[in-house]
mmCIF file of C-alpha atoms and ligand atoms in Angstrom:
data_model
loop_
_atom_site.group_PDB
_atom_site.id
_atom_site.type_symbol
_atom_site.label_atom_id
_atom_site.label_comp_id
_atom_site.label_asym_id
_atom_site.label_seq_id
_atom_site.Cartn_x
_atom_site.Cartn_y
_atom_site.Cartn_z
ATOM 1 C CA MET D 1 -73.039 -33.963 -87.956
ATOM 2 C CA ARG D 2 -74.554 -32.119 -85.132
ATOM 3 C CA LEU D 3 -75.604 -28.438 -85.615
ATOM 4 C CA PRO D 4 -75.060 -26.042 -82.861
ATOM 5 C CA GLU D 5 -78.144 -24.575 -81.245
ATOM 6 C CA TYR D 6 -78.267 -21.556 -83.177
ATOM 7 C CA ARG D 7 -78.073 -23.381 -86.616
ATOM 8 C CA SER D 8 -80.659 -25.834 -85.227
ATOM 9 C CA LYS D 9 -83.032 -22.972 -84.296
ATOM 10 C CA ALA D 10 -82.544 -21.315 -87.687
ATOM 11 C CA LEU D 11 -83.838 -24.455 -89.114
ATOM 12 C CA PHE D 12 -86.780 -24.542 -86.797
ATOM 13 C CA ARG D 13 -87.669 -20.992 -87.730
ATOM 14 C CA GLN D 14 -87.467 -22.102 -91.446
ATOM 15 C CA TYR D 15 -90.047 -24.790 -90.747
ATOM 16 C CA GLY D 16 -92.435 -22.666 -88.661
ATOM 17 C CA ILE D 17 -91.443 -23.773 -85.179
ATOM 18 C CA ARG D 18 -91.182 -20.754 -82.875
ATOM 19 C CA VAL D 19 -87.985 -19.933 -81.227
ATOM 20 C CA PRO D 20 -86.927 -16.971 -79.169
ATOM 21 C CA VAL D 21 -85.469 -13.941 -80.828
ATOM 22 C CA GLY D 22 -81.505 -13.811 -80.474
ATOM 23 C CA VAL D 23 -78.329 -13.007 -81.913
ATOM 24 C CA THR D 24 -75.118 -14.992 -82.107
ATOM 25 C CA ILE D 25 -71.651 -13.612 -81.283
ATOM 26 C CA THR D 26 -68.298 -15.097 -82.073
ATOM 27 C CA LYS D 27 -65.012 -14.740 -80.132
ATOM 28 C CA GLU D 28 -63.898 -12.641 -83.021
ATOM 29 C CA ASP D 29 -66.774 -10.179 -82.428
ATOM 30 C CA TYR D 30 -65.953 -10.124 -78.915
ATOM 31 C CA HIS D 31 -62.296 -9.277 -79.519
ATOM 32 C CA SER D 32 -62.653 -6.732 -81.965
ATOM 33 C CA GLY D 33 -65.024 -4.783 -79.566
ATOM 34 C CA LEU D 34 -67.968 -4.779 -81.902
ATOM 35 C CA ILE D 35 -70.613 -5.918 -79.478
ATOM 36 C CA ASN D 36 -73.010 -3.188 -78.397
ATOM 37 C CA TYR D 37 -74.070 -4.464 -74.942
ATOM 38 C CA ASP D 38 -76.832 -1.807 -74.716
ATOM 39 C CA SER D 39 -78.786 -3.079 -77.718
ATOM 40 C CA VAL D 40 -79.464 -6.509 -76.096
ATOM 41 C CA VAL D 41 -83.077 -7.122 -75.326
ATOM 42 C CA MET D 42 -83.385 -7.279 -71.553
ATOM 43 C CA PRO D 43 -83.842 -9.698 -69.717
ATOM 44 C CA SER D 44 -81.775 -12.130 -71.735
ATOM 45 C CA VAL D 45 -80.150 -15.522 -71.709
ATOM 46 C CA VAL D 46 -76.522 -15.941 -72.589
ATOM 47 C CA LYS D 47 -75.932 -19.420 -74.031
ATOM 48 C CA ALA D 48 -72.620 -21.228 -74.881
ATOM 49 C CA GLN D 49 -72.976 -22.880 -78.372
ATOM 50 C CA ASN D 50 -70.800 -25.926 -77.243
ATOM 51 C CA MET D 51 -72.129 -28.882 -78.813
ATOM 52 C CA ILE D 52 -72.381 -30.764 -75.370
ATOM 53 C CA GLY D 53 -75.504 -31.882 -73.364
ATOM 54 C CA GLY D 54 -76.307 -30.450 -69.934
ATOM 55 C CA ARG D 55 -74.858 -26.992 -70.517
ATOM 56 C CA GLY D 56 -77.532 -25.712 -68.064
ATOM 57 C CA LYS D 57 -76.173 -27.848 -65.376
ATOM 58 C CA ALA D 58 -72.407 -27.079 -66.155
ATOM 59 C CA SER D 59 -73.033 -23.214 -66.077
ATOM 60 C CA GLY D 60 -73.051 -22.745 -69.794
ATOM 61 C CA ILE D 61 -76.389 -21.040 -69.933
ATOM 62 C CA ARG D 62 -76.551 -17.785 -67.800
ATOM 63 C CA ILE D 63 -79.629 -15.830 -67.252
ATOM 64 C CA CYS D 64 -79.145 -12.000 -67.205
ATOM 65 C CA GLU D 65 -81.448 -9.293 -65.748
ATOM 66 C CA THR D 66 -79.370 -6.355 -66.731
ATOM 67 C CA SER D 67 -77.084 -5.326 -69.739
ATOM 68 C CA GLU D 68 -74.170 -5.214 -67.092
ATOM 69 C CA ASP D 69 -74.978 -8.804 -66.289
ATOM 70 C CA VAL D 70 -74.830 -9.658 -70.191
ATOM 71 C CA LYS D 71 -71.499 -7.802 -70.542
ATOM 72 C CA LYS D 72 -70.110 -9.750 -67.474
ATOM 73 C CA HIS D 73 -71.257 -13.266 -68.565
ATOM 74 C CA ILE D 74 -70.086 -12.719 -72.122
ATOM 75 C CA ILE D 75 -66.488 -11.675 -70.884
ATOM 76 C CA ASP D 76 -66.659 -14.593 -68.343
ATOM 77 C CA LEU D 77 -67.559 -17.262 -70.908
ATOM 78 C CA PHE D 78 -65.258 -16.137 -73.580
ATOM 79 C CA GLU D 79 -62.216 -15.692 -71.321
ATOM 80 C CA ASN D 80 -62.814 -18.509 -68.773
ATOM 81 C CA GLY D 81 -65.075 -20.895 -70.580
ATOM 82 C CA PHE D 82 -67.285 -23.245 -68.229
ATOM 83 C CA SER D 83 -66.520 -26.528 -66.627
ATOM 84 C CA GLY D 84 -63.321 -27.013 -68.640
ATOM 85 C CA ASN D 85 -64.880 -26.123 -71.819
ATOM 86 C CA ILE D 86 -63.586 -23.350 -74.293
ATOM 87 C CA VAL D 87 -66.260 -21.097 -75.655
ATOM 88 C CA ASP D 88 -66.083 -19.809 -79.222
ATOM 89 C CA GLU D 89 -69.610 -18.700 -80.010
ATOM 90 C CA LEU D 90 -72.483 -17.480 -77.841
ATOM 91 C CA LEU D 91 -76.300 -17.173 -78.566
ATOM 92 C CA ILE D 92 -77.878 -14.224 -76.745
ATOM 93 C CA GLU D 93 -81.745 -14.521 -76.668
ATOM 94 C CA GLU D 94 -84.631 -12.845 -75.032
ATOM 95 C CA LYS D 95 -85.264 -14.574 -71.813
ATOM 96 C CA ILE D 96 -88.743 -16.145 -71.807
ATOM 97 C CA ALA D 97 -90.903 -16.530 -69.022
ATOM 98 C CA ILE D 98 -91.128 -20.433 -68.630
ATOM 99 C CA CYS D 99 -94.375 -21.596 -67.599
ATOM 100 C CA LYS D 100 -93.930 -25.236 -68.258
ATOM 101 C CA GLU D 101 -91.002 -27.106 -69.696
ATOM 102 C CA ALA D 102 -91.832 -30.171 -72.074
ATOM 103 C CA TYR D 103 -90.115 -32.538 -74.123
ATOM 104 C CA LEU D 104 -90.383 -33.393 -77.990
ATOM 105 C CA SER D 105 -88.160 -35.336 -80.141
ATOM 106 C CA ILE D 106 -88.060 -37.511 -83.389
ATOM 107 C CA ALA D 107 -85.248 -39.678 -83.903
ATOM 108 C CA ILE D 108 -84.077 -42.578 -85.926
ATOM 109 C CA ASP D 109 -84.813 -46.028 -84.055
ATOM 110 C CA ARG D 110 -82.234 -48.185 -85.788
ATOM 111 C CA GLY D 111 -83.607 -51.346 -84.176
ATOM 112 C CA ALA D 112 -87.128 -50.741 -85.772
ATOM 113 C CA GLY D 113 -85.698 -49.143 -89.010
ATOM 114 C CA ASN D 114 -87.780 -46.155 -88.612
ATOM 115 C CA PHE D 115 -88.320 -42.696 -86.975
ATOM 116 C CA CYS D 116 -89.755 -42.485 -83.669
ATOM 117 C CA ILE D 117 -91.445 -39.580 -81.738
ATOM 118 C CA MET D 118 -90.774 -39.282 -78.154
ATOM 119 C CA ALA D 119 -92.949 -36.918 -76.197
ATOM 120 C CA SER D 120 -93.568 -35.886 -72.527
ATOM 121 C CA GLY D 121 -95.506 -33.240 -70.890
ATOM 122 C CA LYS D 122 -92.420 -32.694 -68.532
ATOM 123 C CA GLY D 123 -89.061 -31.812 -69.985
ATOM 124 C CA GLY D 124 -86.071 -29.684 -68.966
ATOM 125 C CA VAL D 125 -82.534 -30.294 -67.548
ATOM 126 C CA GLU D 126 -83.658 -33.447 -65.514
ATOM 127 C CA ILE D 127 -84.924 -35.335 -68.515
ATOM 128 C CA GLU D 128 -82.393 -38.142 -68.285
ATOM 129 C CA SER D 129 -83.287 -39.040 -64.613
ATOM 130 C CA MET D 130 -87.110 -38.965 -65.420
ATOM 131 C CA SER D 131 -88.977 -42.254 -65.410
ATOM 132 C CA PRO D 132 -89.382 -43.482 -69.101
ATOM 133 C CA SER D 133 -93.001 -44.318 -68.225
ATOM 134 C CA GLY D 134 -93.865 -40.741 -68.596
ATOM 135 C CA MET D 135 -92.596 -40.696 -72.254
ATOM 136 C CA ARG D 136 -94.986 -41.366 -75.166
ATOM 137 C CA MET D 137 -93.328 -43.166 -77.908
ATOM 138 C CA THR D 138 -94.563 -43.708 -81.370
ATOM 139 C CA GLY D 139 -92.874 -45.267 -84.478
ATOM 140 C CA ILE D 140 -93.672 -43.666 -87.731
ATOM 141 C CA SER D 141 -94.209 -45.959 -90.574
ATOM 142 C CA ASN D 142 -91.817 -45.409 -93.550
ATOM 143 C CA LEU D 143 -94.321 -46.598 -95.991
ATOM 144 C CA ILE D 144 -97.426 -44.318 -94.823
ATOM 145 C CA GLY D 145 -95.591 -41.522 -92.853
ATOM 146 C CA LEU D 146 -96.833 -39.750 -89.802
ATOM 147 C CA GLN D 147 -100.691 -40.298 -89.204
ATOM 148 C CA GLY D 148 -103.315 -38.033 -87.811
ATOM 149 C CA PHE D 149 -103.968 -40.383 -84.912
ATOM 150 C CA GLN D 150 -100.401 -40.522 -84.062
ATOM 151 C CA ILE D 151 -100.182 -36.675 -83.979
ATOM 152 C CA MET D 152 -103.254 -36.733 -81.612
ATOM 153 C CA TYR D 153 -101.675 -39.360 -79.360
ATOM 154 C CA THR D 154 -98.469 -37.426 -79.119
ATOM 155 C CA ALA D 155 -100.143 -34.077 -78.693
ATOM 156 C CA LYS D 156 -101.996 -35.068 -75.420
ATOM 157 C CA PRO D 157 -99.612 -34.845 -72.903
ATOM 158 C CA PHE D 158 -98.742 -31.423 -74.066
ATOM 159 C CA VAL D 159 -102.354 -30.239 -74.314
ATOM 160 C CA GLU D 160 -102.973 -31.738 -70.741
ATOM 161 C CA ALA D 161 -100.079 -29.472 -69.594
ATOM 162 C CA GLY D 162 -101.684 -26.343 -71.113
ATOM 163 C CA ALA D 163 -100.706 -26.522 -74.749
ATOM 164 C CA ASP D 164 -102.755 -25.284 -77.642
ATOM 165 C CA LEU D 165 -103.866 -28.344 -79.629
ATOM 166 C CA GLN D 166 -103.578 -26.834 -82.981
ATOM 167 C CA GLU D 167 -100.158 -25.340 -82.448
ATOM 168 C CA MET D 168 -99.046 -28.660 -80.957
ATOM 169 C CA LYS D 169 -100.410 -30.378 -83.960
ATOM 170 C CA THR D 170 -98.357 -28.012 -86.292
ATOM 171 C CA ILE D 171 -95.103 -28.446 -84.319
ATOM 172 C CA ILE D 172 -95.047 -32.097 -84.484
ATOM 173 C CA GLN D 173 -95.880 -32.107 -88.237
ATOM 174 C CA ASN D 174 -93.265 -29.548 -88.980
ATOM 175 C CA LEU D 175 -90.578 -31.243 -86.888
ATOM 176 C CA TYR D 176 -91.207 -34.433 -89.009
ATOM 177 C CA SER D 177 -91.075 -32.474 -92.244
ATOM 178 C CA LEU D 178 -87.709 -30.956 -91.191
ATOM 179 C CA LEU D 179 -86.452 -34.196 -90.291
ATOM 180 C CA LYS D 180 -87.307 -35.745 -93.719
ATOM 181 C CA LYS D 181 -86.322 -32.874 -95.842
ATOM 182 C CA GLU D 182 -82.880 -32.127 -94.165
ATOM 183 C CA ASN D 183 -81.927 -35.723 -93.898
ATOM 184 C CA ALA D 184 -81.650 -35.339 -90.058
ATOM 185 C CA LEU D 185 -81.259 -38.530 -87.670
ATOM 186 C CA LEU D 186 -82.586 -36.522 -84.613
ATOM 187 C CA ALA D 187 -84.472 -33.212 -84.021
ATOM 188 C CA GLU D 188 -84.966 -32.673 -80.162
ATOM 189 C CA ILE D 189 -86.693 -29.676 -78.419
ATOM 190 C CA ASN D 190 -85.859 -29.774 -74.701
ATOM 191 C CA PRO D 191 -87.373 -27.694 -73.254
ATOM 192 C CA LEU D 192 -90.319 -27.096 -75.281
ATOM 193 C CA VAL D 193 -91.837 -24.026 -73.219
ATOM 194 C CA ILE D 194 -95.679 -24.067 -72.788
ATOM 195 C CA ARG D 195 -96.590 -20.525 -72.027
ATOM 196 C CA SER D 196 -99.851 -19.630 -69.696
ATOM 197 C CA ASP D 197 -101.677 -18.763 -73.052
ATOM 198 C CA GLY D 198 -101.079 -22.350 -74.451
ATOM 199 C CA SER D 199 -98.564 -21.069 -77.054
ATOM 200 C CA LEU D 200 -95.397 -22.970 -77.490
ATOM 201 C CA LEU D 201 -91.603 -21.948 -77.912
ATOM 202 C CA ALA D 202 -88.465 -24.106 -78.645
ATOM 203 C CA ALA D 203 -86.113 -22.798 -75.890
ATOM 204 C CA ASP D 204 -83.603 -25.317 -77.047
ATOM 205 C CA ALA D 205 -82.979 -27.038 -80.122
ATOM 206 C CA LYS D 206 -80.602 -30.120 -81.158
ATOM 207 C CA ILE D 207 -80.357 -31.273 -84.552
ATOM 208 C CA ILE D 208 -78.040 -34.168 -85.941
ATOM 209 C CA LEU D 209 -77.807 -34.475 -89.731
ATOM 210 C CA ASP D 210 -76.967 -37.893 -91.395
ATOM 211 C CA ASP D 211 -73.269 -37.393 -92.485
ATOM 212 C CA ASN D 212 -73.890 -39.425 -95.563
ATOM 213 C CA ALA D 213 -76.349 -36.761 -96.773
ATOM 214 C CA VAL D 214 -74.345 -33.657 -95.614
ATOM 215 C CA LYS D 215 -72.452 -33.029 -98.762
ATOM 216 C CA ARG D 216 -75.628 -32.851 -100.768
ATOM 217 C CA ASP D 217 -76.432 -29.400 -99.173
ATOM 218 C CA GLU D 218 -73.595 -26.875 -99.446
ATOM 219 C CA VAL D 219 -75.581 -24.342 -97.260
ATOM 220 C CA VAL D 220 -75.271 -26.456 -94.165
ATOM 221 C CA CYS D 221 -71.977 -28.203 -95.016
ATOM 222 C CA THR D 222 -69.789 -25.142 -93.885
ATOM 223 C CA LYS D 223 -66.824 -24.989 -91.731
ATOM 224 C CA ASN D 224 -69.055 -23.151 -89.197
ATOM 225 C CA ASN D 225 -70.473 -26.284 -87.927
ATOM 226 C CA LEU D 226 -67.106 -27.536 -86.885
ATOM 227 C CA SER D 227 -65.205 -26.735 -83.792
ATOM 228 C CA PRO D 228 -61.676 -24.957 -84.530
ATOM 229 C CA LEU D 229 -59.966 -28.477 -83.708
ATOM 230 C CA GLU D 230 -62.408 -30.256 -85.989
ATOM 231 C CA ALA D 231 -62.042 -27.977 -88.785
ATOM 232 C CA ALA D 232 -58.127 -28.179 -88.437
ATOM 233 C CA GLY D 233 -58.294 -31.988 -88.379
ATOM 234 C CA LYS D 234 -60.525 -32.191 -91.327
ATOM 235 C CA GLU D 235 -58.046 -30.257 -93.311
ATOM 236 C CA LEU D 236 -55.360 -32.935 -92.505
ATOM 237 C CA GLY D 237 -57.960 -35.754 -92.761
ATOM 238 C CA VAL D 238 -57.179 -37.212 -89.230
ATOM 239 C CA ASN D 239 -59.258 -39.635 -87.276
ATOM 240 C CA MET D 240 -60.115 -38.155 -84.038
ATOM 241 C CA VAL D 241 -62.161 -39.348 -81.054
ATOM 242 C CA LYS D 242 -63.059 -37.163 -78.033
ATOM 243 C CA LEU D 243 -62.970 -38.621 -74.602
ATOM 244 C CA ASP D 244 -63.488 -37.049 -71.166
ATOM 245 C CA GLY D 245 -59.977 -37.541 -69.510
ATOM 246 C CA ASN D 246 -56.852 -35.218 -69.633
ATOM 247 C CA ILE D 247 -54.337 -36.749 -72.029
ATOM 248 C CA ALA D 248 -54.163 -35.988 -75.680
ATOM 249 C CA VAL D 249 -52.596 -38.737 -77.662
ATOM 250 C CA ILE D 250 -51.458 -38.231 -81.304
ATOM 251 C CA SER D 251 -50.173 -41.320 -82.895
ATOM 252 C CA ASN D 252 -49.354 -42.604 -86.452
ATOM 253 C CA GLY D 253 -51.543 -45.604 -87.268
ATOM 254 C CA ALA D 254 -54.466 -47.077 -85.422
ATOM 255 C CA GLY D 255 -52.559 -49.938 -84.032
ATOM 256 C CA GLU D 256 -50.144 -47.621 -82.431
ATOM 257 C CA GLY D 257 -53.060 -45.540 -81.186
ATOM 258 C CA MET D 258 -55.056 -48.346 -79.663
ATOM 259 C CA THR D 259 -51.954 -49.759 -77.911
ATOM 260 C CA SER D 260 -51.118 -46.456 -76.442
ATOM 261 C CA LEU D 261 -54.834 -46.104 -75.229
ATOM 262 C CA ASP D 262 -54.593 -49.540 -73.448
ATOM 263 C CA GLN D 263 -51.193 -48.819 -71.859
ATOM 264 C CA ILE D 264 -52.272 -45.419 -70.617
ATOM 265 C CA ALA D 265 -55.491 -46.912 -69.108
ATOM 266 C CA GLN D 266 -53.523 -49.633 -67.475
ATOM 267 C CA ALA D 267 -51.147 -46.951 -65.756
ATOM 268 C CA GLY D 268 -54.295 -45.215 -64.364
ATOM 269 C CA GLY D 269 -54.444 -42.362 -67.063
ATOM 270 C CA SER D 270 -57.291 -41.403 -69.322
ATOM 271 C CA LEU D 271 -57.508 -39.742 -72.641
ATOM 272 C CA SER D 272 -59.296 -36.488 -73.679
ATOM 273 C CA LEU D 273 -58.264 -36.872 -77.387
ATOM 274 C CA TRP D 274 -57.383 -39.953 -79.324
ATOM 275 C CA ILE D 275 -55.891 -38.678 -82.812
ATOM 276 C CA ASP D 276 -54.645 -41.073 -85.524
ATOM 277 C CA LEU D 277 -52.782 -38.874 -88.175
ATOM 278 C CA GLY D 278 -52.920 -41.224 -91.056
ATOM 279 C CA GLY D 279 -51.335 -40.465 -94.364
ATOM 280 C CA GLY D 280 -52.855 -37.115 -94.957
ATOM 281 C CA ALA D 281 -50.916 -35.391 -92.283
ATOM 282 C CA LEU D 282 -47.656 -36.444 -93.714
ATOM 283 C CA SER D 283 -48.261 -34.793 -97.084
ATOM 284 C CA ALA D 284 -49.978 -31.766 -95.520
ATOM 285 C CA LYS D 285 -48.531 -28.190 -95.658
ATOM 286 C CA PRO D 286 -46.530 -27.633 -92.502
ATOM 287 C CA GLU D 287 -48.802 -24.600 -91.516
ATOM 288 C CA ALA D 288 -51.841 -26.924 -91.613
ATOM 289 C CA LEU D 289 -49.935 -29.392 -89.198
ATOM 290 C CA ASP D 290 -48.923 -26.653 -86.952
ATOM 291 C CA ASN D 291 -52.313 -25.325 -86.801
ATOM 292 C CA PHE D 292 -53.727 -28.648 -85.801
ATOM 293 C CA ILE D 293 -51.362 -29.156 -83.143
ATOM 294 C CA GLU D 294 -52.070 -25.765 -81.589
ATOM 295 C CA LYS D 295 -55.703 -26.437 -81.728
ATOM 296 C CA VAL D 296 -55.134 -29.718 -79.855
ATOM 297 C CA MET D 297 -53.107 -27.722 -77.242
ATOM 298 C CA ASP D 298 -56.055 -25.320 -77.037
ATOM 299 C CA THR D 299 -58.178 -28.037 -75.597
ATOM 300 C CA ARG D 300 -55.911 -27.769 -72.599
ATOM 301 C CA PRO D 301 -54.919 -31.433 -72.091
ATOM 302 C CA GLU D 302 -52.815 -31.806 -68.996
ATOM 303 C CA VAL D 303 -50.394 -34.069 -71.091
ATOM 304 C CA LEU D 304 -49.886 -34.174 -74.928
ATOM 305 C CA LEU D 305 -48.184 -37.486 -76.099
ATOM 306 C CA PHE D 306 -47.019 -37.696 -79.678
ATOM 307 C CA THR D 307 -45.994 -41.358 -80.433
ATOM 308 C CA ALA D 308 -45.123 -42.639 -83.758
ATOM 309 C CA PHE D 309 -42.840 -44.802 -85.678
ATOM 310 C CA PHE D 310 -42.213 -43.229 -89.184
ATOM 311 C CA GLN D 311 -41.088 -44.887 -92.337
ATOM 312 C CA ILE D 312 -42.524 -42.401 -94.956
ATOM 313 C CA GLY D 313 -42.856 -39.398 -92.627
ATOM 314 C CA LYS D 314 -39.730 -37.739 -90.953
ATOM 315 C CA CYS D 315 -39.566 -37.496 -87.266
ATOM 316 C CA ASP D 316 -37.567 -34.292 -87.465
ATOM 317 C CA VAL D 317 -40.311 -32.518 -89.351
ATOM 318 C CA PHE D 318 -42.710 -33.269 -86.307
ATOM 319 C CA ALA D 319 -39.967 -32.327 -83.712
ATOM 320 C CA ASN D 320 -39.274 -29.163 -85.566
ATOM 321 C CA SER D 321 -43.073 -28.297 -85.437
ATOM 322 C CA PHE D 322 -43.502 -29.059 -81.796
ATOM 323 C CA ARG D 323 -40.468 -26.999 -80.795
ATOM 324 C CA ASN D 324 -41.615 -23.803 -82.775
ATOM 325 C CA ILE D 325 -45.091 -24.077 -81.524
ATOM 326 C CA CYS D 326 -43.823 -24.305 -77.845
ATOM 327 C CA GLN D 327 -41.555 -21.357 -78.424
ATOM 328 C CA LYS D 328 -44.491 -19.292 -79.925
ATOM 329 C CA ARG D 329 -46.903 -20.154 -77.248
ATOM 330 C CA LYS D 330 -44.350 -19.390 -74.616
ATOM 331 C CA GLU D 331 -43.972 -15.983 -76.046
ATOM 332 C CA ARG D 332 -47.753 -15.531 -76.370
ATOM 333 C CA ASN D 333 -47.971 -16.707 -72.780
ATOM 334 C CA ASP D 334 -50.483 -19.384 -73.978
ATOM 335 C CA TYR D 335 -51.246 -22.605 -72.311
ATOM 336 C CA LEU D 336 -48.738 -25.345 -72.820
ATOM 337 C CA PRO D 337 -49.387 -28.910 -71.826
ATOM 338 C CA GLN D 338 -46.613 -31.261 -70.775
ATOM 339 C CA ILE D 339 -45.261 -32.774 -74.016
ATOM 340 C CA ILE D 340 -43.896 -36.070 -74.458
ATOM 341 C CA LEU D 341 -42.403 -37.121 -77.828
ATOM 342 C CA ARG D 342 -41.796 -40.800 -78.641
ATOM 343 C CA LEU D 343 -40.449 -40.578 -82.277
ATOM 344 C CA ASP D 344 -38.877 -43.626 -83.900
ATOM 345 C CA GLY D 345 -37.901 -44.459 -87.466
ATOM 346 C CA ARG D 346 -36.781 -42.070 -90.130
ATOM 347 C CA ASN D 347 -34.574 -39.230 -88.904
ATOM 348 C CA ALA D 348 -35.204 -40.192 -85.337
ATOM 349 C CA ASP D 349 -31.694 -38.938 -84.355
ATOM 350 C CA LYS D 350 -32.292 -35.632 -85.876
ATOM 351 C CA ALA D 351 -35.511 -35.377 -83.861
ATOM 352 C CA LYS D 352 -33.696 -35.931 -80.626
ATOM 353 C CA GLU D 353 -31.119 -33.326 -81.604
ATOM 354 C CA ILE D 354 -33.890 -30.711 -82.298
ATOM 355 C CA SER D 355 -35.854 -31.509 -79.078
ATOM 356 C CA LYS D 356 -32.579 -31.020 -77.011
ATOM 357 C CA GLY D 357 -32.679 -28.159 -74.458
ATOM 358 C CA THR D 358 -36.365 -27.845 -74.739
ATOM 359 C CA GLU D 359 -39.043 -28.763 -71.946
ATOM 360 C CA MET D 360 -40.413 -31.456 -74.235
ATOM 361 C CA LEU D 361 -39.658 -34.850 -72.762
ATOM 362 C CA ILE D 362 -38.024 -37.415 -75.136
ATOM 363 C CA MET D 363 -38.595 -41.057 -74.824
ATOM 364 C CA ASP D 364 -37.481 -44.030 -76.583
ATOM 365 C CA SER D 365 -40.164 -46.811 -75.592
ATOM 366 C CA SER D 366 -43.795 -46.280 -76.474
ATOM 367 C CA GLY D 367 -44.608 -48.235 -73.296
ATOM 368 C CA GLU D 368 -42.625 -45.948 -71.011
ATOM 369 C CA ALA D 369 -43.974 -42.819 -72.814
ATOM 370 C CA CYS D 370 -47.369 -44.128 -71.946
ATOM 371 C CA VAL D 371 -46.579 -44.749 -68.275
ATOM 372 C CA MET D 372 -44.966 -41.256 -68.135
ATOM 373 C CA ALA D 373 -47.982 -39.521 -69.597
ATOM 374 C CA ALA D 374 -50.384 -41.226 -67.064
ATOM 375 C CA ASN D 375 -47.930 -40.239 -64.195
ATOM 376 C CA LEU D 376 -47.651 -36.798 -65.189
ATOM 377 C CA ALA D 377 -51.414 -36.352 -65.845
ATOM 378 C CA LYS D 378 -51.952 -37.582 -62.404
ATOM 379 C CA ALA D 379 -49.409 -35.398 -60.814
ATOM 380 C CA GLY D 380 -50.681 -32.248 -62.759
ATOM 381 C CA LYS D 381 -53.821 -30.160 -61.800
ATOM 382 C CA LYS D 382 -57.055 -31.835 -62.666
ATOM 383 C CA ASN D 383 -58.158 -30.339 -66.190
ATOM 384 C CA VAL D 384 -60.880 -32.600 -67.167
ATOM 385 C CA ASN D 385 -61.986 -31.848 -70.636
ATOM 386 C CA THR D 386 -65.676 -32.348 -71.352
ATOM 387 C CA HIS D 387 -65.869 -30.968 -74.955
HETATM 388 P P1 LIG R 401 -78.814 -27.625 -72.030
HETATM 389 O O1 LIG R 401 -78.775 -27.669 -70.539
HETATM 390 O O2 LIG R 401 -77.551 -27.717 -72.867
HETATM 391 O O3 LIG R 401 -80.054 -28.549 -72.513
HETATM 392 O O4 LIG R 401 -79.485 -26.127 -72.320
HETATM 393 P P2 LIG R 401 -81.034 -25.457 -72.512
HETATM 394 O O5 LIG R 401 -80.963 -24.495 -73.665
HETATM 395 O O6 LIG R 401 -81.975 -26.520 -72.618
HETATM 396 O O7 LIG R 401 -80.997 -24.640 -71.046
HETATM 397 C C1 LIG R 401 -81.131 -25.403 -69.884
HETATM 398 C C2 LIG R 401 -82.359 -24.781 -68.908
HETATM 399 O O8 LIG R 401 -81.907 -23.410 -68.791
HETATM 400 C C3 LIG R 401 -83.655 -24.904 -69.585
HETATM 401 O O9 LIG R 401 -84.219 -26.116 -69.258
HETATM 402 C C4 LIG R 401 -84.363 -23.788 -68.731
HETATM 403 O O10 LIG R 401 -84.752 -24.067 -67.484
HETATM 404 C C5 LIG R 401 -83.227 -22.712 -68.630
HETATM 405 N N1 LIG R 401 -83.402 -21.765 -69.586
HETATM 406 C C6 LIG R 401 -83.029 -21.670 -71.077
HETATM 407 N N2 LIG R 401 -83.507 -20.687 -71.708
HETATM 408 C C7 LIG R 401 -84.237 -19.986 -70.731
HETATM 409 C C8 LIG R 401 -85.079 -18.732 -70.885
HETATM 410 O O11 LIG R 401 -85.143 -18.222 -71.888
HETATM 411 N N3 LIG R 401 -85.847 -18.581 -69.857
HETATM 412 C C9 LIG R 401 -85.672 -19.079 -68.655
HETATM 413 N N4 LIG R 401 -86.556 -18.660 -67.578
HETATM 414 N N5 LIG R 401 -85.031 -20.151 -68.672
HETATM 415 C C10 LIG R 401 -84.320 -20.584 -69.454
HETATM 416 MN MN1 LIG R 402 -81.734 -28.413 -73.473
#
């Protein structure tokens, strides 16, 4: 489970790794008008808390010099998102004067079966295109743990870039303790800012916890870590894979889902979401199902294809949900993808009856429904999702 930046930074703080001063605001705070823009420390940085890489390059990080700037960017990010991503939470931090950007991470090395430190005196948004030769890598023995000579070896490029040696040693040690104690698979600081006086600050933070260990700790295992879509999906127990296309597919049964994925790809389409409903959704409360479908629509796919053959579930129940949701969203003037329903099996006739006279497309063959989805997505405006 990946933690958003502000939660990762809260853990950094707890383990004595210095981070900038900041506050987190949610979309609800924004809508309720509770934000006092004048109380923000200036200059500041407004950071979208979406759990994707490269927010900086995708304009999810906004540097602000005045409180008017802050207000403008908060409104823009909540109202319009950035590069196709919907924003639900923002972290607003003091802007730090960046002297040098370095890179430090510790992660599981599955091949070696231990943790590995990666360190470079040069970090920042271009880290992936940098030559790996500038990166120091050190495997940590599971038996004897992190050793003094390894800390010195890792600290060297940072010290050469101007970092204080003592502080650097402490950060490496603390990051390793955090990883071990919190059952993390990865803890990354990029950029680790080296200031002109040699002091260090984690300007960004990324932590991934081991899913198998997460339930042990109730404090971190809150709904807050999940996006609204993930939270709604968890309630139903659905399986979900996020991809970077513009067609969302909901199917019942992994076989049906895989076949649809292949057929859509063959017809030149690409998926933004692949969702296998599974048994949980069939016994779920109708409100939970409706909420989930709405959250799928909120990701703004160009096309939403629902394809299923029901033997236990009832087609008409789903058709009804879809019809009601469409009506509600139209009344609210909310985003509506092009909807294709391919419902076969129990009560399929009733489902067709319910869907008549709506803008939902009803198809009999799953193959044709997939081709239709690909064609509609191609014809529609490009709305590529990168969440
Ligand atoms: P990412 O692109 O998702 O990894 O987001 P980061 O939090 O790493 O921010 C991207 C880039 O924005 C950083 O590498 C910095 O160059 C810049 N940035 C972020 N915070 C600050 C800040 O407080 N001050 C300044 N000057 N630049 C910042
Ligand atoms: Mn970063």
